[in-house]
Each structure stands twice: as C-alpha cells, then as structure tokens.
Amino acid sequence: MEELTFAAALADLASMAPEIWQACRETALMLAVGLAAAIALGGPLGIVLYLSQPGQLFANRWVNGLLGWTVNLVRSFPFIILMVSLVPLTRLIVGSTIGPVAAAVPLSFAAIPYFARLVEQTLREIPRGVVEAAEAMGASPMQIIVKVLLNEARSGLISSLTILTISFLSYSAVAGVVGGGGIGDLAIRYGYYRFQTDVMVAMVLLLVLIVQIIQFAGNRLASRLDKR
Amino acid sequence: MIHLQNIRKRFRRPDGGWFDAVCDTSLSIGAGEVFGLIGFSGAGKSTLLRLINLLERPDGGAVIVAGQDLTALDAKALRRARQQLGMVFQQFNLMANRTVAGNIAFPLEIAGWSAADIASRVAECLEIVGLADRAAHYPAQLSGGQKQRVGIARALAPRPKVILADEPTSALDPKTTQSILDCLKDINQRFGVTVVIVTHEMHVVRSICHRAAVLDAGSVVEVVEVNGAEVDARSALARSLLEAA
C-alpha cells in the first residue's frame, strides 16, 4: 500500500467524487422515505397515543395500552435484527432487498414508532387548560388537533424531527451495509474492507458536517416558531 | 337564562372512594345578571361552573341554558351551544403561539366566520377591552392583567349570551383585579351578557355581582342579594366569608 499523504488522499477522493455523490443521494433517499413515513404514519400514531391517555380527549385505556405495547415492541428490536426480520416484507413491497429503496422499508418501520413517541411526549407539554379552553369554545376534536395541539407544539415537533433525522442518518448507515448503499456503506466498503483510511475519514467528516447542519437548521426553525 | 335542576357530580378519589363535588343542587340565573359562586376551597364552586357548559358532565339532573337542555344534546349540537357560552379562566389558557388577535379570532374561526367578519369583530373586541395596540403581540409579551383582557375578549368575540368566569382575578394583584372586574361589569352593562363568576373573595362579589350563591360541601347554603357594598346574608357561612373579605 502506498504511503498516505494528504495530497494523495485528496487526489484519491477527487477521483471518487461521482461515487461519493451517488452515496449522498442514496442516503438522502433512504432518509427522505423514512422521515416521510415517520411523519405520515408516526405523527398520527403519536397523536392517538396522546389523545387516548387517561384524562385526555379520547381517554381509552385499551387503545392506549395496545398501541403503547406495539410501539414498545417494535422499538425493542435492535435495528439490524429488525432489518433482517423484515426481509420478506421488503421483498413483498419493493420486489428486491437491495438498494436504498429496499433499505427504506425497515428504516420506515423503525422510524414510525420512534417518531410516534416523540410526538406523544411533545404534545404532553401543552398545558391541559389550553385544550380545555378550546373545548369550552366548542372546538371539534379535529380543530383541537390541528389548530391547538399541533400549532402549540410546533417548535417541539420540529426539535423532535431534528432528533429523528439525526438518529436515522446513523441507522441508514447500518441499512446501507446490508445492501442499501449510501454514505455509511461507502465508508465501510472502501475505508474498512479496502483499507482506504482516507475514504473512511472523509466519510465520517462528511457525516459530522451533515449532522451539524441538520441540528443547526432544526434549532433555528424551532426557535423561530416558538412564541412561548 | 341558566337553570340547573337537581345537579349531581361526584369524582373518584385516589383512594378509590367517592367525593361528592356537587350534591343535588338547583339554581336559576336570570338573563343579564352577574351571578357569583362563592365558597371556600373544595366547596364545589368551580365544578358547578364547569357543569354549566358541560366541561364536567353531571351524574344526574338537567342543565338548561337559554331554554335548551345541554345534557340532552349530541356532541355536535353541544359544540354549537358552547359557542354561545364564553369562558374565562384563572390561568388565562391563551394559545402561546397565536398573537393576541389570533387568540381572539380562534372561537370565530371555529364557528366558521368569514375572514373579513373575523377581522372586524376582533378589532371591535380589542377596543372593548382596551388592547387595540397589542393585536400583534404574543401572550408571553403581556402582563397578567393584559392576558386576562385577551381572555375576556376571546370569550366575548362570538357574541355569547353567557360568560362563565372561573376565578378570573385570583392570579392577579389587587389593582389589576379591580380593572378586570370593571371590564366584566362594563361588558355586562353594555351588551347584557349574563356573567357567572366563581370566586373566593367577597370583594369580587361586592364589586360586581347582583346575586351570589354561597356554597359549602357541594351544596348551595344560601343565595344572597348584593346591593353595592350591602350584602344581605343570613347563614353563618356567608357571614364568615363576608368578614374574611
């Protein structure tokens, strides 16, 4: 193996630019699908979890217990095991078990209950009196959810989404190794299996940068939306 | 305007027993009246108030507001009836992420008013409570007294027949208390809105109520007439509340 100088590493990375770009796009795709599923399905699930709690609008011990138990069940799977267990389902939905779209299936599966819990927790911070005031004014349950709960919790929800995005950036690296592609996969294939430490370091730095950007953007947006 | 007929409400205590918050109570409140519900802590006065708009559903009895038995309504009809019943809270319960104008607009949005009607009504209500220059502020930027004015404007916005006020001045200092009471009194006189006000302060009763029910252990002990500072009280409890003030 040739001696690793900074210049050589840069040249090496420059020659890999198309592959790195491809890896970024794959990671972005996995994240986008996972987050979309989390928002579309995990969000409503979190709202139902919150509303079915004792003392809330639709207090129902059975619904709350069953949903809570299911959420805990999925969340207790180590991600890599969840991924392997979901292979048949992934094949059924996507028709293949490799590629970023296939990896997005277990990612979504893990992201939904994760986000549901984050939403539930965020909604709990809204003072009960504010919801009660809306009830007293004759607001319907749907109006309470949209105009009161989601609006009052909006900055907390953005913070939750930021946490979710960063967690799942890391999960997507795991999914990538099992055939999903992406930045983590590139780091392992070149950096680890082919001893190209420069690629490993560059990919880790890239991830550090992405995480910082996501967190910064999330904080900015959350504080702009927060009028409390 | 409001008739409570043989209302009962009990709550489950943490130890598994029952707590009778309101036991077999009847009460009539006339249109345009400012009616006080007064008593010591735990006397059932807040529960009684919350029974009027069915925030608490009674275990028995009828709640008749403007000729309509609220307990007999389905969820949708109850929501419509509630739009005629404004409510003001001790802790204000404003929406932190809505501006002052946005908070006052909320009950109108719910009732399906057009944007133009909402804008003019919100401006009108801001004027009534003296906060016209605070429309674009958020609740966090207001003092306690100003927040309660927003609360009152919000309750008033849909032109309700009744405003229910649950200890509206208990979180405020004496000077602010008086200005809030004046505001409620003004609304009662100008618009003929019936006001039911829960309080533990005799001072509040003296300054705005026409009549007041003295409550103890979930029952009405006495309904007293109030003529300015004169309160014609017979029961020992009413007298002790008078002296406490």
Coordinates of C-alpha atoms in Angstrom, one line a residue:
Chain A
M1 CA 0.0 0.0 0.0
E2 CA 1.3 3.4 -1.0
E3 CA 2.2 5.9 1.7
L4 CA -0.8 8.1 2.6
T5 CA 0.0 11.7 2.1
F6 CA -2.6 14.5 2.3
A7 CA -2.2 15.3 -1.3
A8 CA -2.6 11.7 -2.3
A9 CA -5.7 11.4 -0.2
L10 CA -7.2 14.4 -1.8
A11 CA -6.5 13.2 -5.3
D12 CA -7.9 9.8 -4.3
L13 CA -11.1 11.4 -3.0
A14 CA -11.4 13.6 -6.1
S15 CA -11.3 10.6 -8.3
M16 CA -14.1 9.1 -6.2
A17 CA -16.3 12.2 -6.4
P18 CA -19.0 10.5 -8.6
E19 CA -19.3 7.6 -6.2
I20 CA -19.4 9.9 -3.1
W21 CA -22.1 12.0 -4.8
Q22 CA -24.0 8.8 -5.6
A23 CA -23.7 7.7 -1.9
C24 CA -25.0 11.0 -0.7
R25 CA -28.1 10.7 -3.0
E26 CA -28.7 7.2 -1.7
T27 CA -28.5 8.3 1.9
A28 CA -30.8 11.2 1.2
L29 CA -33.3 8.9 -0.5
M30 CA -33.3 6.5 2.5
L31 CA -33.8 9.4 4.9
A32 CA -36.5 11.0 2.8
V33 CA -38.6 7.9 2.6
G34 CA -38.0 7.0 6.3
L35 CA -38.9 10.5 7.5
A36 CA -41.9 10.8 5.2
A37 CA -43.2 7.5 6.7
A38 CA -42.5 8.7 10.2
I39 CA -44.4 12.0 9.7
A40 CA -47.3 10.5 7.7
L41 CA -47.8 7.5 10.0
G42 CA -45.9 8.0 13.1
G43 CA -47.3 11.5 13.6
P44 CA -51.0 10.4 13.7
L45 CA -50.0 7.4 15.8
G46 CA -48.3 9.8 18.3
I47 CA -51.4 12.0 18.3
V48 CA -53.7 8.9 19.0
L49 CA -51.3 7.8 21.8
Y50 CA -51.5 11.2 23.4
L51 CA -55.3 11.6 23.0
S52 CA -56.1 8.1 24.4
Q53 CA -54.2 8.8 27.6
P54 CA -56.2 9.0 30.8
G55 CA -57.6 12.5 31.2
Q56 CA -57.3 13.4 27.6
L57 CA -59.9 14.0 24.9
F58 CA -60.4 10.3 23.9
A59 CA -59.1 8.6 27.1
N60 CA -59.2 4.9 26.4
R61 CA -57.1 2.5 28.5
W62 CA -57.4 -0.3 26.0
V63 CA -56.5 1.6 22.9
N64 CA -53.6 3.4 24.7
G65 CA -52.3 0.2 26.2
L66 CA -52.4 -1.8 22.9
L67 CA -50.8 1.0 20.9
G68 CA -48.2 1.7 23.6
W69 CA -47.3 -2.0 23.8
T70 CA -47.0 -2.3 20.0
V71 CA -44.8 0.8 19.8
N72 CA -42.6 -0.6 22.5
L73 CA -42.4 -4.0 20.8
V74 CA -41.1 -2.6 17.5
R75 CA -38.8 -0.2 19.3
S76 CA -37.2 -3.0 21.4
F77 CA -35.8 -4.7 18.3
P78 CA -32.2 -3.9 17.6
F79 CA -32.3 -2.2 14.2
I80 CA -30.1 -4.8 12.4
I81 CA -32.4 -7.6 13.6
L82 CA -35.5 -5.7 12.7
M83 CA -34.0 -5.3 9.2
V84 CA -33.3 -8.9 8.8
S85 CA -36.7 -9.9 10.1
L86 CA -38.4 -7.6 7.6
V87 CA -36.6 -9.0 4.6
P88 CA -39.8 -10.9 3.4
L89 CA -41.9 -7.8 3.8
T90 CA -39.3 -5.7 2.0
R91 CA -39.3 -8.1 -0.9
L92 CA -43.1 -8.0 -1.0
I93 CA -43.3 -4.2 -1.1
V94 CA -40.3 -3.3 -3.2
G95 CA -39.6 -6.5 -5.0
S96 CA -36.0 -6.5 -4.0
T97 CA -34.0 -6.5 -0.8
I98 CA -31.1 -4.4 -2.0
G99 CA -30.8 -0.7 -2.9
P100 CA -31.8 2.4 -1.0
V101 CA -35.5 1.9 -1.6
A102 CA -35.4 -1.5 -0.1
A103 CA -33.4 -0.3 2.9
A104 CA -36.1 2.4 3.4
V105 CA -38.6 -0.2 4.3
P106 CA -37.1 -1.3 7.6
L107 CA -36.0 2.3 8.2
S108 CA -39.6 3.5 7.9
F109 CA -40.7 0.6 10.2
A110 CA -38.3 1.8 12.9
A111 CA -38.9 5.5 12.4
I112 CA -42.7 5.3 12.7
P113 CA -42.9 4.2 16.4
Y114 CA -39.9 6.3 17.3
F115 CA -41.5 9.5 16.0
A116 CA -44.8 8.5 17.5
R117 CA -43.2 8.5 21.0
L118 CA -41.5 11.8 20.3
V119 CA -44.8 13.4 19.2
E120 CA -46.7 12.0 22.2
Q121 CA -44.1 13.4 24.5
T122 CA -44.1 16.8 22.8
L123 CA -47.9 17.1 23.0
R124 CA -47.8 16.3 26.7
E125 CA -46.1 19.6 27.3
I126 CA -49.1 21.6 26.2
P127 CA -51.0 22.9 29.2
R128 CA -54.2 20.9 29.7
G129 CA -56.1 24.2 30.3
V130 CA -55.4 25.4 26.7
V131 CA -57.1 22.3 25.3
E132 CA -59.9 22.7 27.7
A133 CA -60.4 26.3 26.7
A134 CA -60.8 25.2 23.1
E135 CA -63.3 22.5 24.2
A136 CA -65.2 25.2 26.1
M137 CA -65.4 27.3 23.0
G138 CA -67.0 24.5 21.1
A139 CA -64.0 23.3 19.0
S140 CA -64.3 19.9 17.4
P141 CA -61.7 17.2 18.0
M142 CA -60.2 17.8 14.6
Q143 CA -60.0 21.6 15.2
I144 CA -58.4 20.9 18.6
I145 CA -55.7 18.6 17.0
V146 CA -54.9 20.9 14.1
K147 CA -55.4 24.4 15.5
V148 CA -54.4 23.9 19.1
L149 CA -52.3 20.8 19.7
L150 CA -50.1 20.9 16.5
N151 CA -49.8 24.7 16.5
E152 CA -48.9 25.0 20.2
A153 CA -46.4 22.1 19.9
R154 CA -44.9 23.2 16.6
S155 CA -41.5 24.1 17.8
G156 CA -41.2 20.9 19.9
L157 CA -42.3 18.9 16.9
I158 CA -39.5 20.4 14.8
S159 CA -37.0 19.6 17.5
S160 CA -38.3 16.0 17.6
L161 CA -38.0 15.8 13.9
T162 CA -34.4 17.0 14.1
I163 CA -33.6 14.3 16.6
L164 CA -35.3 11.7 14.4
T165 CA -33.4 12.8 11.3
I166 CA -30.0 12.6 13.0
S167 CA -30.8 9.2 14.6
F168 CA -31.9 7.9 11.2
L169 CA -28.9 9.2 9.4
S170 CA -26.9 6.8 11.6
Y171 CA -29.5 4.0 11.1
S172 CA -29.3 4.5 7.4
A173 CA -25.5 3.7 7.5
V174 CA -26.4 0.4 9.1
A175 CA -29.1 -0.3 6.5
G176 CA -26.6 0.7 3.8
V177 CA -24.1 -2.0 4.8
V178 CA -26.8 -4.7 4.3
G179 CA -27.2 -3.6 0.7
G180 CA -28.8 -0.2 0.9
G181 CA -25.8 1.8 -0.3
G182 CA -25.3 5.3 1.0
I183 CA -22.5 7.1 2.8
G184 CA -22.1 4.5 5.6
D185 CA -21.8 1.8 3.0
L186 CA -19.2 3.6 1.1
A187 CA -17.1 4.2 4.2
I188 CA -17.2 0.5 5.1
R189 CA -16.5 -0.8 1.6
Y190 CA -13.6 1.5 0.8
G191 CA -12.4 2.5 4.3
Y192 CA -12.7 -0.8 6.0
Y193 CA -12.6 -3.7 3.5
R194 CA -10.1 -2.0 1.2
F195 CA -8.1 -0.3 3.9
Q196 CA -8.6 3.2 2.3
T197 CA -8.5 5.1 5.6
D198 CA -8.7 8.4 3.8
V199 CA -12.1 7.4 2.4
M200 CA -13.3 6.4 5.9
V201 CA -12.1 9.6 7.5
A202 CA -13.6 11.7 4.7
M203 CA -17.0 9.9 5.0
V204 CA -17.1 10.4 8.8
L205 CA -16.2 14.1 8.4
L206 CA -19.0 14.4 5.8
L207 CA -21.5 12.8 8.3
V208 CA -20.3 15.2 11.0
L209 CA -20.9 18.1 8.7
I210 CA -24.3 16.9 7.8
V211 CA -25.3 16.3 11.4
Q212 CA -24.2 19.8 12.4
I213 CA -26.1 21.3 9.5
I214 CA -29.3 19.4 10.4
Q215 CA -29.1 20.3 14.1
F216 CA -28.3 24.0 13.3
A217 CA -31.3 24.2 10.9
G218 CA -33.6 22.4 13.3
N219 CA -32.6 24.7 16.2
R220 CA -33.1 27.8 14.1
L221 CA -36.5 26.8 12.8
A222 CA -37.7 25.6 16.3
S223 CA -36.7 28.8 18.0
R224 CA -38.3 31.0 15.2
L225 CA -41.6 29.1 15.7
D226 CA -41.5 29.3 19.4
K227 CA -43.5 32.2 20.8
R228 CA -43.9 31.0 24.3
Chain B
M1 CA -81.1 32.1 31.3
I2 CA -79.4 29.3 33.2
H3 CA -81.3 26.7 35.2
L4 CA -79.6 23.9 37.0
Q5 CA -82.0 21.3 38.1
N6 CA -81.0 18.7 40.8
I7 CA -77.5 18.5 39.5
R8 CA -75.2 15.9 41.0
K9 CA -71.5 15.3 40.3
R10 CA -69.1 13.0 42.1
F11 CA -65.4 12.2 41.5
R12 CA -63.4 9.1 42.1
R13 CA -60.8 9.8 44.8
P14 CA -57.3 8.4 44.5
D15 CA -58.1 6.0 47.5
G16 CA -61.0 4.5 45.5
G17 CA -63.8 6.3 47.4
W18 CA -66.1 8.9 46.1
F19 CA -66.0 12.6 46.5
D20 CA -69.3 14.5 46.2
A21 CA -68.3 17.7 44.4
V22 CA -71.9 18.9 43.8
C23 CA -74.8 17.2 45.5
D24 CA -78.4 17.7 44.3
T25 CA -78.2 21.4 43.6
S26 CA -80.7 23.6 41.8
L27 CA -80.0 27.1 40.8
S28 CA -81.6 29.7 38.5
I29 CA -79.6 32.6 37.0
G30 CA -81.5 35.3 35.2
A31 CA -80.6 36.9 31.8
G32 CA -78.3 39.9 32.2
E33 CA -77.4 39.0 35.7
V34 CA -73.9 39.0 37.2
F35 CA -74.1 36.0 39.5
G36 CA -71.4 34.9 41.9
L37 CA -70.5 31.4 43.1
I38 CA -68.6 31.8 46.3
G39 CA -67.2 29.4 49.0
F40 CA -64.0 28.1 50.5
S41 CA -61.7 25.8 48.6
G42 CA -63.3 22.5 47.7
A43 CA -66.8 23.8 48.2
G44 CA -67.6 22.8 44.6
K45 CA -67.9 26.2 43.1
S46 CA -65.6 25.6 40.1
T47 CA -67.2 22.2 39.4
L48 CA -70.6 23.9 39.5
L49 CA -69.4 26.4 36.9
R50 CA -67.9 23.7 34.7
L51 CA -71.2 21.9 34.8
I52 CA -72.9 24.8 33.1
N53 CA -71.0 24.3 29.8
L54 CA -70.7 20.6 30.4
L55 CA -66.9 20.6 30.7
E56 CA -68.0 18.3 33.6
R57 CA -70.9 16.1 32.7
P58 CA -73.4 15.8 35.6
D59 CA -74.2 12.3 37.0
G60 CA -77.8 13.4 37.3
G61 CA -80.0 16.4 36.7
A62 CA -80.5 18.9 33.9
V63 CA -78.5 21.8 32.7
I64 CA -80.8 24.2 30.8
V65 CA -79.2 27.2 29.1
A66 CA -81.3 29.6 27.0
G67 CA -84.2 27.0 27.1
Q68 CA -82.0 24.2 25.8
D69 CA -81.2 21.1 28.0
L70 CA -77.4 20.7 27.2
T71 CA -77.3 17.2 28.7
A72 CA -79.7 16.0 26.0
L73 CA -77.6 17.3 23.1
D74 CA -75.3 15.2 20.9
A75 CA -71.6 16.1 20.6
K76 CA -72.2 18.4 17.5
A77 CA -75.1 20.3 19.0
L78 CA -73.3 20.7 22.3
R79 CA -70.3 22.3 20.4
R80 CA -72.7 24.7 18.8
A81 CA -74.3 25.5 22.1
R82 CA -70.9 26.1 23.7
Q83 CA -70.2 28.8 21.2
Q84 CA -72.9 30.8 23.0
L85 CA -71.1 30.3 26.3
G86 CA -67.8 32.2 26.6
M87 CA -65.4 31.1 29.3
V88 CA -62.7 32.9 31.2
F89 CA -60.0 31.1 33.2
Q90 CA -57.9 31.8 36.2
Q91 CA -54.7 30.8 34.3
F92 CA -55.9 32.6 31.1
N93 CA -55.3 29.5 29.0
L94 CA -54.3 31.5 25.9
M95 CA -52.5 29.9 23.0
A96 CA -48.9 30.9 23.3
N97 CA -48.2 30.5 19.5
R98 CA -51.0 32.8 18.5
T99 CA -51.0 36.5 18.6
V100 CA -53.5 38.4 20.7
A101 CA -55.6 38.9 17.6
G102 CA -55.2 35.2 16.7
N103 CA -56.4 34.2 20.1
I104 CA -59.5 36.3 19.9
A105 CA -60.1 35.1 16.4
F106 CA -60.0 31.4 17.4
P107 CA -63.6 31.0 18.6
L108 CA -64.8 32.8 15.4
E109 CA -62.7 30.5 13.2
I110 CA -64.3 27.5 14.9
A111 CA -67.7 29.0 14.3
G112 CA -67.0 29.4 10.6
W113 CA -67.0 33.2 10.3
S114 CA -65.5 34.7 7.2
A115 CA -62.1 36.3 7.4
A116 CA -63.5 39.8 6.9
D117 CA -66.1 39.4 9.7
I118 CA -63.4 37.9 12.0
A119 CA -61.0 40.8 11.4
S120 CA -63.7 43.5 12.2
R121 CA -65.0 41.6 15.2
V122 CA -61.5 41.0 16.6
A123 CA -60.8 44.8 16.2
E124 CA -64.0 45.6 18.0
C125 CA -63.3 43.3 20.9
L126 CA -59.7 44.6 21.2
E127 CA -61.2 48.0 21.5
I128 CA -63.7 46.9 24.2
V129 CA -61.0 45.5 26.4
G130 CA -58.6 48.4 25.7
L131 CA -55.9 46.4 23.9
A132 CA -56.1 47.8 20.4
D133 CA -52.4 48.5 20.3
R134 CA -51.4 44.9 21.3
A135 CA -53.1 43.0 18.5
A136 CA -49.8 41.7 17.0
H137 CA -48.2 40.8 20.4
Y138 CA -47.9 37.2 21.7
P139 CA -49.2 36.3 25.1
A140 CA -45.7 35.9 26.5
Q141 CA -45.2 39.7 25.9
L142 CA -48.2 40.7 28.0
S143 CA -48.8 41.3 31.7
G144 CA -51.2 39.1 33.7
G145 CA -53.9 41.7 33.5
Q146 CA -53.5 42.1 29.8
K147 CA -53.6 38.4 29.3
Q148 CA -56.9 38.2 31.2
R149 CA -58.2 41.0 29.0
V150 CA -57.4 38.9 26.0
G151 CA -59.2 36.0 27.7
I152 CA -62.2 38.2 28.1
A153 CA -62.1 39.5 24.5
R154 CA -61.9 35.9 23.3
A155 CA -64.9 34.9 25.4
L156 CA -66.8 37.9 24.1
A157 CA -65.9 37.6 20.4
P158 CA -68.7 35.2 19.3
R159 CA -71.3 37.4 20.9
P160 CA -72.2 34.9 23.6
K161 CA -75.3 35.1 25.8
V162 CA -73.3 34.0 28.8
I163 CA -69.7 34.3 30.1
L164 CA -68.5 31.9 32.6
A165 CA -65.6 33.2 34.6
D166 CA -63.6 30.7 36.8
E167 CA -61.6 32.8 39.4
P168 CA -60.7 35.3 36.7
T169 CA -58.8 37.6 39.1
S170 CA -57.2 35.1 41.5
A171 CA -53.9 35.2 39.7
L172 CA -53.8 39.0 39.6
D173 CA -52.7 41.7 42.0
P174 CA -55.5 43.9 43.7
K175 CA -55.2 46.8 41.4
T176 CA -55.3 44.7 38.2
T177 CA -58.2 42.7 39.8
Q178 CA -60.3 45.8 40.0
S179 CA -59.7 46.7 36.4
I180 CA -60.6 43.2 35.2
L181 CA -63.8 43.4 37.3
D182 CA -64.6 46.7 35.8
C183 CA -64.1 45.3 32.4
L184 CA -66.5 42.4 33.1
K185 CA -69.0 44.8 34.6
D186 CA -68.8 47.0 31.5
I187 CA -69.4 44.1 29.2
N188 CA -72.4 43.0 31.3
Q189 CA -73.9 46.5 31.2
R190 CA -73.2 47.4 27.6
F191 CA -74.1 44.1 26.0
G192 CA -76.4 42.5 28.5
V193 CA -74.2 39.4 28.7
T194 CA -75.1 37.2 31.7
V195 CA -71.9 36.6 33.8
V196 CA -71.4 33.8 36.2
I197 CA -68.3 34.3 38.3
V198 CA -66.5 31.9 40.6
T199 CA -64.5 33.5 43.4
H200 CA -63.4 33.0 47.0
E201 CA -63.1 36.8 47.5
M202 CA -66.1 38.6 48.9
H203 CA -64.7 41.7 47.5
V204 CA -65.3 40.4 44.0
V205 CA -68.9 39.7 44.9
R206 CA -69.4 43.1 46.4
S207 CA -67.9 44.9 43.4
I208 CA -69.8 43.3 40.5
C209 CA -72.4 40.7 41.5
H210 CA -76.2 41.2 41.6
R211 CA -76.6 38.0 43.5
A212 CA -74.4 35.2 44.7
A213 CA -74.7 31.6 45.8
V214 CA -72.8 30.6 48.9
L215 CA -71.5 27.1 48.5
D216 CA -70.3 24.6 51.1
A217 CA -69.5 20.9 50.6
G218 CA -71.2 20.7 47.2
S219 CA -74.5 22.4 48.2
V220 CA -75.9 25.9 48.0
V221 CA -76.2 27.2 51.5
E222 CA -77.8 30.5 50.6
V223 CA -78.4 32.8 47.7
V224 CA -77.6 36.3 48.7
E225 CA -78.7 39.6 47.2
V226 CA -76.0 42.1 46.7
N227 CA -76.8 45.9 46.6
G228 CA -73.5 47.7 46.2
A229 CA -71.5 47.0 49.3
E230 CA -74.6 45.8 51.1
V231 CA -74.8 42.0 51.2
D232 CA -77.9 40.6 52.9
A233 CA -76.5 37.4 54.3
R234 CA -78.3 35.1 56.8
S235 CA -76.2 32.0 57.0
A236 CA -73.2 31.8 59.3
L237 CA -71.0 30.7 56.4
A238 CA -71.9 33.7 54.3
R239 CA -71.2 36.0 57.3
S240 CA -67.8 34.4 57.8
L241 CA -67.0 34.9 54.2
L242 CA -68.1 38.5 54.5
E243 CA -65.8 39.0 57.5
A244 CA -62.9 37.3 55.7
A245 CA -63.1 39.9 53.0

